[in-house]
Each structure stands twice: as C-alpha cells, then as structure tokens.
Short mmCIF file of C-alpha atoms and ligand atoms in Angstrom, two decimals:
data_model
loop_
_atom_site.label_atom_id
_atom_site.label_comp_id
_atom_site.label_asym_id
_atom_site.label_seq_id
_atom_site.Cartn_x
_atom_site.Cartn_y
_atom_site.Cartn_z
CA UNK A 18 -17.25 -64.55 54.17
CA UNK A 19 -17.45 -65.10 50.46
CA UNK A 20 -16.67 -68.91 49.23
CA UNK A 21 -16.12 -69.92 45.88
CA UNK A 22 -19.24 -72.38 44.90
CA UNK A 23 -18.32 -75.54 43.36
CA UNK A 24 -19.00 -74.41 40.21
CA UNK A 25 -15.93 -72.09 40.09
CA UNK A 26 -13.55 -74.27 41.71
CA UNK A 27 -14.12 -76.77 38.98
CA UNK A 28 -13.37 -74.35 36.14
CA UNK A 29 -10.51 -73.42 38.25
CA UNK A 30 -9.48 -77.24 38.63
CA UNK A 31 -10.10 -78.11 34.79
CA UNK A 32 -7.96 -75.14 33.92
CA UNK A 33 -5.39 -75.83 36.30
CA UNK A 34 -5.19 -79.69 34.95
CA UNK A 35 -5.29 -78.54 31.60
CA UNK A 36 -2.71 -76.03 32.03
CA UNK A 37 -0.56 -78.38 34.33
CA UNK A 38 2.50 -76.69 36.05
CA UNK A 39 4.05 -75.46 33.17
CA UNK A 40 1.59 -73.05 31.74
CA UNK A 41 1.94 -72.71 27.61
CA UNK A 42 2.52 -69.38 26.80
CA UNK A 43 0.17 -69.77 24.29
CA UNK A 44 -3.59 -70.83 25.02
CA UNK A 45 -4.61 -74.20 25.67
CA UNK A 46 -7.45 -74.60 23.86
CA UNK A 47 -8.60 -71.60 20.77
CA UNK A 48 -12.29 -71.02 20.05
CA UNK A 49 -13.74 -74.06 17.78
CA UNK A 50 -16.56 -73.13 15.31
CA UNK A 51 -19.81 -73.69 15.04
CA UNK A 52 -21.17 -74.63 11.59
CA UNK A 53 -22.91 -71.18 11.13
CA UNK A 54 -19.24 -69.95 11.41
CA UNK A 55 -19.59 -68.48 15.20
CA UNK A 56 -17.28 -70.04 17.83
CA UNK A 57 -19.06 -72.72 19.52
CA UNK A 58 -17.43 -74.48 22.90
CA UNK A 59 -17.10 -73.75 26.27
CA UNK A 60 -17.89 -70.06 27.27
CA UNK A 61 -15.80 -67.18 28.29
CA UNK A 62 -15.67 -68.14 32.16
CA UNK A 63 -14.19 -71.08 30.95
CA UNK A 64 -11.56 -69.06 29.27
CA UNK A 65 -10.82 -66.88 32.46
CA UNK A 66 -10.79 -69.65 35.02
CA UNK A 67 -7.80 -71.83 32.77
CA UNK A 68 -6.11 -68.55 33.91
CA UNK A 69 -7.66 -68.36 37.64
CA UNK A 70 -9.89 -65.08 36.34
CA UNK A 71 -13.18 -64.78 36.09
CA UNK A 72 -15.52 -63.64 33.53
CA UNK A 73 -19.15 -62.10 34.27
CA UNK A 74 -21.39 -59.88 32.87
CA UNK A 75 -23.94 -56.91 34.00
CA UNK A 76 -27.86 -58.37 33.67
CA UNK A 77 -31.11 -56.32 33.40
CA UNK A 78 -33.75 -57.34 35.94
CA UNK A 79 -36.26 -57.07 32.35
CA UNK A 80 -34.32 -59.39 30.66
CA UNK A 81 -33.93 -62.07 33.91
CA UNK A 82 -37.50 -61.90 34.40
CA UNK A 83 -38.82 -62.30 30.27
CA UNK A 84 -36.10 -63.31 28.19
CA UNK A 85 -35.20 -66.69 28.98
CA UNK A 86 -33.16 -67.27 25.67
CA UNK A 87 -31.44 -64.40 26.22
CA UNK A 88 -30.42 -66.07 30.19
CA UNK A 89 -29.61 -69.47 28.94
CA UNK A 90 -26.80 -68.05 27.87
CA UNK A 91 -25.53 -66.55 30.84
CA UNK A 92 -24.95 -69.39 32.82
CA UNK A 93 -22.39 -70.79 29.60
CA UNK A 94 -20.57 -67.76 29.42
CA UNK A 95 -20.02 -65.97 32.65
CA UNK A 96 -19.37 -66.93 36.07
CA UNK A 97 -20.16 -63.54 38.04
CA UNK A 98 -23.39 -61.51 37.36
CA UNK A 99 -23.90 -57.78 38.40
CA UNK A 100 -26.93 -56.07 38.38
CA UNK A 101 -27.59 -53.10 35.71
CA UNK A 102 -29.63 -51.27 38.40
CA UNK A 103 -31.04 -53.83 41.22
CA UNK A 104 -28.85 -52.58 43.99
CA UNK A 105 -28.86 -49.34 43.41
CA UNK A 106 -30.12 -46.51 46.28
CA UNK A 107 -33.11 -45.31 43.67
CA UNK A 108 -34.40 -49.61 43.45
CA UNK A 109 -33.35 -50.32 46.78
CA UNK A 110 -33.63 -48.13 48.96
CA UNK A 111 -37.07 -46.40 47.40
CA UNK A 112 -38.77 -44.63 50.12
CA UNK A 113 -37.07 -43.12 53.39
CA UNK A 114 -38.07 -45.71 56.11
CA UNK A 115 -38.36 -48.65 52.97
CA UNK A 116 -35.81 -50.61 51.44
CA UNK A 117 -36.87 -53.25 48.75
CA UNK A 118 -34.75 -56.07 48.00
CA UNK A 119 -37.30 -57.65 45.48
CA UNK A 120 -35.56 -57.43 42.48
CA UNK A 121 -31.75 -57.82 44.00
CA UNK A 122 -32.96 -61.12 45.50
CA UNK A 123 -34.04 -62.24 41.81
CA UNK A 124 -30.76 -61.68 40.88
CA UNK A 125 -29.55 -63.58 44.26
CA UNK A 126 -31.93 -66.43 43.54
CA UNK A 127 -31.20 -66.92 39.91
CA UNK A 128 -27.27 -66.84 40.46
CA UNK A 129 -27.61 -69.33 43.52
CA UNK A 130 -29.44 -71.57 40.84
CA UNK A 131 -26.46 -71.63 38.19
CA UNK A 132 -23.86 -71.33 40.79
CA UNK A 133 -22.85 -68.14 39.60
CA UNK A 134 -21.23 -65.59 42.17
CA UNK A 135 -22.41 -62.15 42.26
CA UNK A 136 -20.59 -58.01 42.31
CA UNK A 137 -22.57 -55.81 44.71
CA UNK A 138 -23.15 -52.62 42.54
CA UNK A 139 -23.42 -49.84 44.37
CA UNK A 140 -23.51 -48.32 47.36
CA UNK A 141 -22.41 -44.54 46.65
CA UNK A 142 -22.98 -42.98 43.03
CA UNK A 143 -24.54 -39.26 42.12
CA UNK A 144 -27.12 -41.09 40.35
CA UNK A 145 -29.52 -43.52 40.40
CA UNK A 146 -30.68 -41.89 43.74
CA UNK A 147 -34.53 -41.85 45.05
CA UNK A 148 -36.09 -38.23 45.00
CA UNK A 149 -35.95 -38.21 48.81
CA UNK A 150 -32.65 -38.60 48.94
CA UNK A 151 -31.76 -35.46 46.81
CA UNK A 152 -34.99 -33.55 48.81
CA UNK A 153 -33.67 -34.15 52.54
CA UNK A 154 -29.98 -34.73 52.44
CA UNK A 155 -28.50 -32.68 54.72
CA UNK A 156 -24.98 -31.98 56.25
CA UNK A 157 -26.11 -32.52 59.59
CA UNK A 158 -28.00 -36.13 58.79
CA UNK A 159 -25.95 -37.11 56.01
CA UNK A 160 -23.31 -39.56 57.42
CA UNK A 161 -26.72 -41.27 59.74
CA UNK A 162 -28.25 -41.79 56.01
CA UNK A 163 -25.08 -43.05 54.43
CA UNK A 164 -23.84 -45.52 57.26
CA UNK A 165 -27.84 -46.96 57.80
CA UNK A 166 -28.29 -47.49 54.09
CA UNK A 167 -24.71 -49.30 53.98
CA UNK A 168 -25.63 -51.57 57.03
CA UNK A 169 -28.59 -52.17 55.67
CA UNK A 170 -28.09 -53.45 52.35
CA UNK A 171 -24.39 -54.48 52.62
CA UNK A 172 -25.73 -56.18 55.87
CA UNK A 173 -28.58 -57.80 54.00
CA UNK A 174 -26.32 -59.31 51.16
CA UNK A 175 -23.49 -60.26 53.97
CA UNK A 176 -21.77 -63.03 52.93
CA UNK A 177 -23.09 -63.54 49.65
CA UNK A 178 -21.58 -61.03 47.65
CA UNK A 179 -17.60 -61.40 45.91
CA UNK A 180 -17.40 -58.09 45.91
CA UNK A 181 -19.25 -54.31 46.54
CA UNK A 182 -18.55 -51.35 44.49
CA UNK A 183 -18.50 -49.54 47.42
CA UNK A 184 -17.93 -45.57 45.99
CA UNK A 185 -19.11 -45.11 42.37
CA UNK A 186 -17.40 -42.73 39.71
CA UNK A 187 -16.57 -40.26 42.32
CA UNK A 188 -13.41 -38.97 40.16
CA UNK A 189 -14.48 -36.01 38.04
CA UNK A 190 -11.09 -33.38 37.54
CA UNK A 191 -13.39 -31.00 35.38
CA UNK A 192 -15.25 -29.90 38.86
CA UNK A 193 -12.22 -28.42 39.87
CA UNK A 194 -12.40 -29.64 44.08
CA UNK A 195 -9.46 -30.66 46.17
CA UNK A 196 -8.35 -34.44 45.03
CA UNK A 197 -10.22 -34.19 41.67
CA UNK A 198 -13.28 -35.49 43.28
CA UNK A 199 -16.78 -34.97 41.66
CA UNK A 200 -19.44 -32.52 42.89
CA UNK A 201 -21.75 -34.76 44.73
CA UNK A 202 -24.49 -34.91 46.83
CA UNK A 203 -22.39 -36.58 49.21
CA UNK A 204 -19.35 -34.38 49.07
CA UNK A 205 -21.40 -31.24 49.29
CA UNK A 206 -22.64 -32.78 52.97
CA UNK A 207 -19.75 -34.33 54.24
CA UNK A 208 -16.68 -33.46 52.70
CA UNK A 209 -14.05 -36.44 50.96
CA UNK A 210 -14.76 -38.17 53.99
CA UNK A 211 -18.03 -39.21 52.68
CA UNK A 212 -15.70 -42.03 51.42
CA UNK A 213 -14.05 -43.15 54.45
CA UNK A 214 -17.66 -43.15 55.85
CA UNK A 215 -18.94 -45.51 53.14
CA UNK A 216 -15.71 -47.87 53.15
CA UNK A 217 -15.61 -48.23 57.12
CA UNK A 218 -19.11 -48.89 57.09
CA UNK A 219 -19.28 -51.26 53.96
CA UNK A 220 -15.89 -53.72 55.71
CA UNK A 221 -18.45 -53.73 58.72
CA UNK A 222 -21.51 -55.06 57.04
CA UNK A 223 -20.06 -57.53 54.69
CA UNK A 224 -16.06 -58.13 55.57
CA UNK A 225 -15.52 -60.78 53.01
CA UNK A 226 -16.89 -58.84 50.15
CA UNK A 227 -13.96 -57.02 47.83
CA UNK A 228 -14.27 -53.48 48.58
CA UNK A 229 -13.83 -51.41 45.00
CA UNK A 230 -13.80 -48.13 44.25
CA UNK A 231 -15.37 -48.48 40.05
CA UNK A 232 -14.28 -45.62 37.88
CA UNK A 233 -14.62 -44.78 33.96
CA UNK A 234 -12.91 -42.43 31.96
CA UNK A 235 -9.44 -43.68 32.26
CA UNK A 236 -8.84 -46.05 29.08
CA UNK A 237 -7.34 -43.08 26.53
CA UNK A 238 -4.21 -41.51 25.61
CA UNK A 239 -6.30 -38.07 25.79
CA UNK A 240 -6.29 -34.63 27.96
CA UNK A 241 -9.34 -35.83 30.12
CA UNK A 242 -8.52 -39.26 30.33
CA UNK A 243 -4.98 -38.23 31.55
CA UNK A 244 -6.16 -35.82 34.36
CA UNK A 245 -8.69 -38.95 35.54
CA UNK A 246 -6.34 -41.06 36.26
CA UNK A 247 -3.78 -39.24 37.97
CA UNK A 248 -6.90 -37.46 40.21
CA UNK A 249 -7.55 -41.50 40.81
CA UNK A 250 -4.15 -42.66 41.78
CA UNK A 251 -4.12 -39.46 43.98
CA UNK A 252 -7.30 -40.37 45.39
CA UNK A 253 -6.59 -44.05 46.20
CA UNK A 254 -3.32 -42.71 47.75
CA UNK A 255 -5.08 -40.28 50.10
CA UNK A 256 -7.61 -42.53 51.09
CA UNK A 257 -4.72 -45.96 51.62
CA UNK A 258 -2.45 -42.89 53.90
CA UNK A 259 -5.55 -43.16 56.24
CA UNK A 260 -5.97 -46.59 56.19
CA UNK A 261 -9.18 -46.80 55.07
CA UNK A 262 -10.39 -50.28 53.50
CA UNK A 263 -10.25 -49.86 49.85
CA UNK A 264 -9.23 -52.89 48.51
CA UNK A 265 -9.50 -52.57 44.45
CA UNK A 266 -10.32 -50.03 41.76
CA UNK A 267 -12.88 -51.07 38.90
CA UNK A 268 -12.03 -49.86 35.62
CA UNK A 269 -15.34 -49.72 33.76
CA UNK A 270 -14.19 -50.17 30.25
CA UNK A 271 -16.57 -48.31 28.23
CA UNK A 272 -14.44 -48.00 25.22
CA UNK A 273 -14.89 -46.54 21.97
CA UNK A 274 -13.82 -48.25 18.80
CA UNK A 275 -13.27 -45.27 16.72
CA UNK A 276 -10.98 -43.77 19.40
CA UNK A 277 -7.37 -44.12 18.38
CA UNK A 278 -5.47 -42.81 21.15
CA UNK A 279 -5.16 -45.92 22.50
CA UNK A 280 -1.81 -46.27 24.14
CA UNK A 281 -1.07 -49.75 25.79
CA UNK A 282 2.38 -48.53 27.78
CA UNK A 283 -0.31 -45.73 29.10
CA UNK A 284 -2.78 -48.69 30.29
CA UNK A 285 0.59 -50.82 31.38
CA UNK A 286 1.71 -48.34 33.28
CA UNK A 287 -1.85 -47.14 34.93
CA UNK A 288 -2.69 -50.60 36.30
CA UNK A 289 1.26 -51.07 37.50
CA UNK A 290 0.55 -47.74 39.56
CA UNK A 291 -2.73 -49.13 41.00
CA UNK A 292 -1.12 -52.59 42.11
CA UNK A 293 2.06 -51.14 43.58
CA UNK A 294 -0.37 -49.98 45.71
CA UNK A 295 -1.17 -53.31 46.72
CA UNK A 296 -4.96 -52.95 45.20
CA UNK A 297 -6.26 -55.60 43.27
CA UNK A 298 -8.05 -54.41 39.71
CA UNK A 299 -11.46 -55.72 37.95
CA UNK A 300 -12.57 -54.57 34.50
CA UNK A 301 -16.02 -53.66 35.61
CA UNK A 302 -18.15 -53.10 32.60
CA UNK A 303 -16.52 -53.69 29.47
CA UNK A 304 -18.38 -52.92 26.25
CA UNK A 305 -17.22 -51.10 22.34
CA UNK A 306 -19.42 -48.44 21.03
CA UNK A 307 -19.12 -48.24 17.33
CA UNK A 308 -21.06 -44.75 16.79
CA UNK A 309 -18.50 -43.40 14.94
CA UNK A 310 -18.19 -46.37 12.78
CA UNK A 311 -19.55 -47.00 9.14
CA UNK A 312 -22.57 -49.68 9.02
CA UNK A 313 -20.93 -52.52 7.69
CA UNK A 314 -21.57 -54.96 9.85
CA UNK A 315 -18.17 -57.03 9.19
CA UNK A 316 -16.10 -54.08 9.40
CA UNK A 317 -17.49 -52.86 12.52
CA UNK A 318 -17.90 -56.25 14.56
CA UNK A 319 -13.62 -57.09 13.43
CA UNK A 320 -12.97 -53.22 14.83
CA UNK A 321 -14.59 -53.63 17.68
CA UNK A 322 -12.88 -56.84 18.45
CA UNK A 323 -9.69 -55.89 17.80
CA UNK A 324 -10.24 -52.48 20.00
CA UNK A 325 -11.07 -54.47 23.02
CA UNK A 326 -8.18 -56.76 22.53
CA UNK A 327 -5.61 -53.66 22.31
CA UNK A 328 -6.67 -52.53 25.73
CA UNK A 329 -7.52 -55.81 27.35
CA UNK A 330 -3.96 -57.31 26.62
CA UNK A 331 -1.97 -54.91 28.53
CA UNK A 332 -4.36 -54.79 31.74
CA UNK A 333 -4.97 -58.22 31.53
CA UNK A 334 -1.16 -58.50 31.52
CA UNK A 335 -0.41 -57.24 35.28
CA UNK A 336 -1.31 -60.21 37.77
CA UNK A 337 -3.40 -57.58 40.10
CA UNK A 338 -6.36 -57.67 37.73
CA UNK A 339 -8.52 -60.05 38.51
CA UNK A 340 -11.17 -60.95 35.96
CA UNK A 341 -13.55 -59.07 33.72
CA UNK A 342 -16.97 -58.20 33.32
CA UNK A 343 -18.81 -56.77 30.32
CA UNK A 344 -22.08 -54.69 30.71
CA UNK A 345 -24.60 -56.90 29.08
CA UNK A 346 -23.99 -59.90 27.23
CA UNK A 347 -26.02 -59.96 24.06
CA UNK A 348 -26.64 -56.51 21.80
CA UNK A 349 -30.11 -57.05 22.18
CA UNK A 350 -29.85 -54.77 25.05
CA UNK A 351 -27.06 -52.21 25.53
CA UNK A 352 -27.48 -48.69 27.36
CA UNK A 353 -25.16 -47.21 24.92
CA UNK A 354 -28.39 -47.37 22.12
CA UNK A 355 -29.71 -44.53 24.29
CA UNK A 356 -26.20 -42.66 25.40
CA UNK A 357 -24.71 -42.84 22.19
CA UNK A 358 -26.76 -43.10 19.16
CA UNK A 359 -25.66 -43.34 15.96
CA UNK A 360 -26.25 -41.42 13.47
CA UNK A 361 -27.63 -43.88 11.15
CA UNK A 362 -29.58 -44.93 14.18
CA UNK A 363 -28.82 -48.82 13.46
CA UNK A 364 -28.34 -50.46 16.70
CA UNK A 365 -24.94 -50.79 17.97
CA UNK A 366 -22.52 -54.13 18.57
CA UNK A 367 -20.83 -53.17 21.52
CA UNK A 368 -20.81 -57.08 23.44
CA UNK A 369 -20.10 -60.54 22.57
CA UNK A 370 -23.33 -61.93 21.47
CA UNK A 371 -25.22 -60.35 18.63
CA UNK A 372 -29.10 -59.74 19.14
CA UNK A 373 -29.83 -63.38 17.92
CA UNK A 374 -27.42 -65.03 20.99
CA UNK A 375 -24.58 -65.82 18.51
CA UNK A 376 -21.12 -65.27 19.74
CA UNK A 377 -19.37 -62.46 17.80
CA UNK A 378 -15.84 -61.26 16.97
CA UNK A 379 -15.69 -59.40 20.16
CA UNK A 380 -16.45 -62.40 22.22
CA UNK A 381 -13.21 -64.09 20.29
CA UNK A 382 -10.93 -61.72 21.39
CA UNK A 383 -12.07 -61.56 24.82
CA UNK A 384 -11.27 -65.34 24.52
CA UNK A 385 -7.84 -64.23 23.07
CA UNK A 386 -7.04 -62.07 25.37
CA UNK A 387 -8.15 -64.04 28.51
CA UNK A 388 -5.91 -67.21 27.17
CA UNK A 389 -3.21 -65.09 26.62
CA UNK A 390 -3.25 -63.64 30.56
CA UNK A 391 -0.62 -65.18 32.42
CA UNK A 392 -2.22 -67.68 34.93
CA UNK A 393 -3.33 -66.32 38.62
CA UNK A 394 -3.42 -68.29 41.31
CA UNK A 395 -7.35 -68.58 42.78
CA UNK A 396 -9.42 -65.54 42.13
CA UNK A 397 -11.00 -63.69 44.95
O1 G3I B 191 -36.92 -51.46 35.96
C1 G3I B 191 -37.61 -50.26 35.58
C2 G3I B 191 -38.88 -50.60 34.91
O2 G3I B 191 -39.74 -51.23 35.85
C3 G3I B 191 -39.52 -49.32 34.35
O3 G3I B 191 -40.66 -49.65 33.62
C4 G3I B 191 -38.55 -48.58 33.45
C5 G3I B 191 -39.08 -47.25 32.96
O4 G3I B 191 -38.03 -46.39 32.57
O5 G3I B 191 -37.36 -48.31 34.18
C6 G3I B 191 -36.72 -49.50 34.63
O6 G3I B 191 -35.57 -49.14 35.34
C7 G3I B 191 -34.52 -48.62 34.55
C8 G3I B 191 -33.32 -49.53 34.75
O7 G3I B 191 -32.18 -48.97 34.12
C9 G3I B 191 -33.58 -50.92 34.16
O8 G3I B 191 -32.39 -51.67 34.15
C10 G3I B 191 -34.21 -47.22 35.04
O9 G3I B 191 -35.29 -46.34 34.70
C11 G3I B 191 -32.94 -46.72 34.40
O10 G3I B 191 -32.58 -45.46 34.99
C12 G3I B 191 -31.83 -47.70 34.65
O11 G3I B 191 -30.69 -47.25 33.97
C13 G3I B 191 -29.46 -47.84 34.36
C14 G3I B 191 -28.51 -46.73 34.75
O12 G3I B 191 -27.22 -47.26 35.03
C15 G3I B 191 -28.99 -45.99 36.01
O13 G3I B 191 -29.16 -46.88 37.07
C16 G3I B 191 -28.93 -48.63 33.19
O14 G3I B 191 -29.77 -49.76 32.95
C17 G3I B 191 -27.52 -49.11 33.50
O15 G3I B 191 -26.98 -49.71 32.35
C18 G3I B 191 -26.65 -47.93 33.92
O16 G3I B 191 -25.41 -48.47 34.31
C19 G3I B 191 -24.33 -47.56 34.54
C20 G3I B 191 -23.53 -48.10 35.70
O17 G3I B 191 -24.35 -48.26 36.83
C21 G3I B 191 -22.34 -47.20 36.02
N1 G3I B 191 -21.52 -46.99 34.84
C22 G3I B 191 -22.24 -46.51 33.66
C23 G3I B 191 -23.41 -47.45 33.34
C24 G3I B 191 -24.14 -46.96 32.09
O18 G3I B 191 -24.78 -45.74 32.33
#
C-alpha cells in the first residue's frame, strides 16, 4: 500500500499551517523574484501541497542519467516523477520470456533518494510495444500475455507506486467501434474486455496504487474534442456498470496555445461529469505548444502562460482533481520539437523552465492557478 514519504506530509503540514483553518481565498504566498527577473522561492510542489495537490513532472531516463543540472531541479519543483518511457511494454518488457526493470528502477532509486513519489506509466497503450508483441499476439493467448505482463511489472513495483495508468489513450471516436474505443492490438484479440482484463489484474498486483485510465484529446471546444469526451464518459460508465476497478481518468493536457476554442464551462462541466462518477482526476502531462505562434519570445512565453491558466483554473476548480503533472520540466527537452515543429524550426517553450533551468511565465501561472485551487484534504 502506497504511503506518503515524509517529504510530502511536510509540504502538506507547512501548507496546512500556513493556510490555517480558514483558507484565504486568495494565495498565501505569490511567486517572489529572483534578481534576473524569474520567480525564485519554493517550487511548484510547494504550491500544490498548501492546497493538499501535488505537482510532478514526466523525466527522460537520458536526462536522469547525464544531465544533472537539468535534475537538481526536479527535486525543488515537483513532488511525483513519471517516466517518459521506462515502464513502458517496448523498455520493459523487451523480449518474450525477459522483462528489464533497469531503467524503471533508476527512476525508483533516484525518487527514493529525494523522497519523491512516483505514477506507474503504462501498462496498456497501442504503442510503445516490443516487435514480438505485435508478431505473436493472438486472440487465443492474448489475455495469458496481458494478465502475466500486468503481474509482473505491477507486481514488481507493488507498493511503491501512487498510482498506474493502467489503460492508455484507448478512446479514439474516429475508428468508428462500439463505445468509441480505438483500434488496438488489444481490442482486435479480446474485445473491450481487454480493459476489464488489465484493471482486474492491475488492483491484484499493486492494490494501493490509483488505478487511471490517461486520455488526451479532450481539452477543446471543437468537433473531435467533443466526440472524445462523451466516447470517455461513456466508456468510464460501461466499465463502473461492471464494477470493474477504475478509479480515475488522466487528462493529459497537451494543449495548444494558438487554439482558441477554449471553453472553461466545457472543461467545468467535463470534470463535474467524471467526479459524479465518484472518479478522482489527475492532469497527466501538461505542456503548451506554441507552433502556431510568432517567434517572439515574450509574446509567446505570456501566451502560453496565460493558455494553461484558462484551462487549469476550471479543472483545478472541482475538488476530484487531484494534482498535476507536466511532461518534462525544462524546454531543453520536449517531444513536441519532433511532433510538432515549427515552421521557423526554433525550439518550442511548451514547460516551466526554459532550456537554461530558469523558471518561466508558464511556471507562474501554474503557481497561480495551483494557489488559487480550493484546498483538498490529503492527496492520494
Ligand atoms: O532510451 C532510448 C535510447 O537508448 C536510444 O538511443 C534512443 C534512440 O531513438 O531511443 C531512446 O528511447 C526513446 C525514448 O522515448 C526515450 O525517452 C524511444 O526511442 C522513443 O520512442 C521514446 O518516445 C517516447 C514516446 O512516448 C513513446 O514511448 C517519448 O519520449 C515520450 O515523451 C512519449 O510520451 C507520450 C506518452 O507516453 C503518452 N502521451 C503522449 C506522450 C507524447 O507522445
């Protein structure tokens, strides 16, 4: 069963004395500034915790084992790390008969150093899968490969982990199946109950880890957007009418700062339907791409900002959510350089930190917008 270490309950205790009984509505403390004009002060985890949330990010195994200026920051500003690609089935789970928990246990190690908890990320996704997977996946062996790799590595982790993404981006209305569900390798062997299969098996392995089902494409006031969601409410409903263990939805948070159908009674409303299903709700992987952005730098780092505040504040609003997690920390790394380049082919600003470590507009209004969340009681 997952404990908070030490190091969270004393965020949670600072903010709780600073905040006393009753709360301010407006924050406690506001980001100082650092003589090169960047906020200075305690880091974002320190923000989330006055409010009992969290705040983590999503680290590269490169970047844990060769940038240490890079990691000295992580420990300052987040208090949950996720692995970019670590626990995947394709790093894992390599060879049929092999799994190789090498570079997960890095990630293990380092977070047991700086007291940091850890998301499990993930146990079902179309990609990111070994070649033997794909070559020998069968219906008739299908649910023996999916429960053994779950026991396995959920099994190996027991205990450890706050929570598992247990079934990723399996929503995908534009492949036109029962449910909205996405044309998988998994659903072509074993039906939708490939995801009873994976959450029954995942609540055996590790009980005390959060089980999430982590989605993206839901954050617009647009056509696609739209049908996502609903196929994911309908989804979450089908699979809570059978009583199998889902326990929160992830909402990855990829935004896009040049998107302006950004509607926050939409988002309100969106994260209202998932909690009146009594699921909890994690922003999963936050991070701004600015590709359709002019190059100033100014310009784009305050639009950017203010985009992730717009959505932020109306999630962060409903009590079910509980903390947030950007993918990456620094720009010096994002996987949106690759996805999405611009067409000026500068590199983008989608997180908090700028490629030199300093803390950027966005990482302000992530500040904002945690200080402004009304206080939680203690996270999961
Ligand atoms: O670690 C190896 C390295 O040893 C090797 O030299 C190099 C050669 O390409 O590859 C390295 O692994 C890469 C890994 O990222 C490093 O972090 C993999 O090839 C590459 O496929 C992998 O990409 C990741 C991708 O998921 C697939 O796993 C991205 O970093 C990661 O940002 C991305 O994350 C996804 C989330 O899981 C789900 N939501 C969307 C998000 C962005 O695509």
């Amino acid at each position: 069963m997952y404990s908070p270490t030490r190091r969270s309950l004393l965020a949670g205790a600072t903010g709780l004395a600073l905040c006393g009984a009753a709360a301010p509505s407006r924050p406690a403390t506001r980001p100082s500034v650092a003589p090169n004009g960047a906020p200075s002060g305690p880091g974002l985890q320190s923000h989330a915790a006055r409010r009992g949330l969290f705040f983590g990010a999503a680290i590269d195994n490169g970047l844990l084992e060769t940038d240490a200026a890079y990691m000295s920051h992580v420990p300052t500003e987040c208090g949950v790390v996720v692995s970019e690609a670590a626990f995947k089935w394709a790093d894992i789970h390599p060879t049929a008969d092999g799994f190789s928990f090498d570079r997960a246990d890095k990630l293990m190690a380092y977070a047991k150093r700086h007291e940091l908890r850890v998301r499990g990320h993930a146990l079902v996704w179309h990609e990111a899968n070994p070649a033997w997977l794909e070559q020998t996946i069968t219906p008739a062996n299908a649910e023996g490969l999916l429960t053994r790799h779950i026991a396995t590595v959920a099994g190996h982790f027991s205990g450890r982990l706050m929570h598992w993404d247990v079934a990723n981006e399996v929503v995908y209305p534009e492949d036109n199946l029962p449910l909205g569900l996405r044309n998988t390798l998994w659903l072509r062997a074993l039906g939708p109950r490939y995801l009873d299969i994976a959450f029954h098996a995942a609540a055996a392995a590790d009980p005390g880890a959060l089980r999430v089902l982590n989605e993206y494409g839901t954050d617009y006031a647009i056509p696609s957007d739209e049908r996502k969601r609903a196929a994911l409410l309908g989804v979450v409903a089908d699979l809570k009418s059978r009583n199998v263990p889902i326990q929160a939805v992830g909402l990855q948070a990829h935004l896009d700062a040049s998107q302006i159908a950004l509607d926050q009674s939409v988002l309100a409303k969106f994260v209202g339907d998932i909690a009146a299903m009594g699921l909890k709700v994690i922003v999963t992987e936050l991070d701004v791409r600015d590709n359709g952005l002019p190059a100033d730098t100014q310009s784009r780092d305050e639009a950017v900002a203010a985009h992730a505040k717009a959505w932020l504040d109306p999630v962060l609003a409903n009590g079910a959510v509980l903390g947030v997690l950007t993918w990456g920390l620094s720009d010096r790394r994002s996987w949106l350089n690759e996805k999405f380049q611009r067409p000026d082919k500068l590199p983008q600003r989608p997180l908090p930190l700028d490629s030199e470590l300093r803390r950027k507009k966005l990482w302000a209004s992530i500040g904002e917008a945690l200080d402004a969340a009304p206080m939680r009681g203690t996270p999961l």
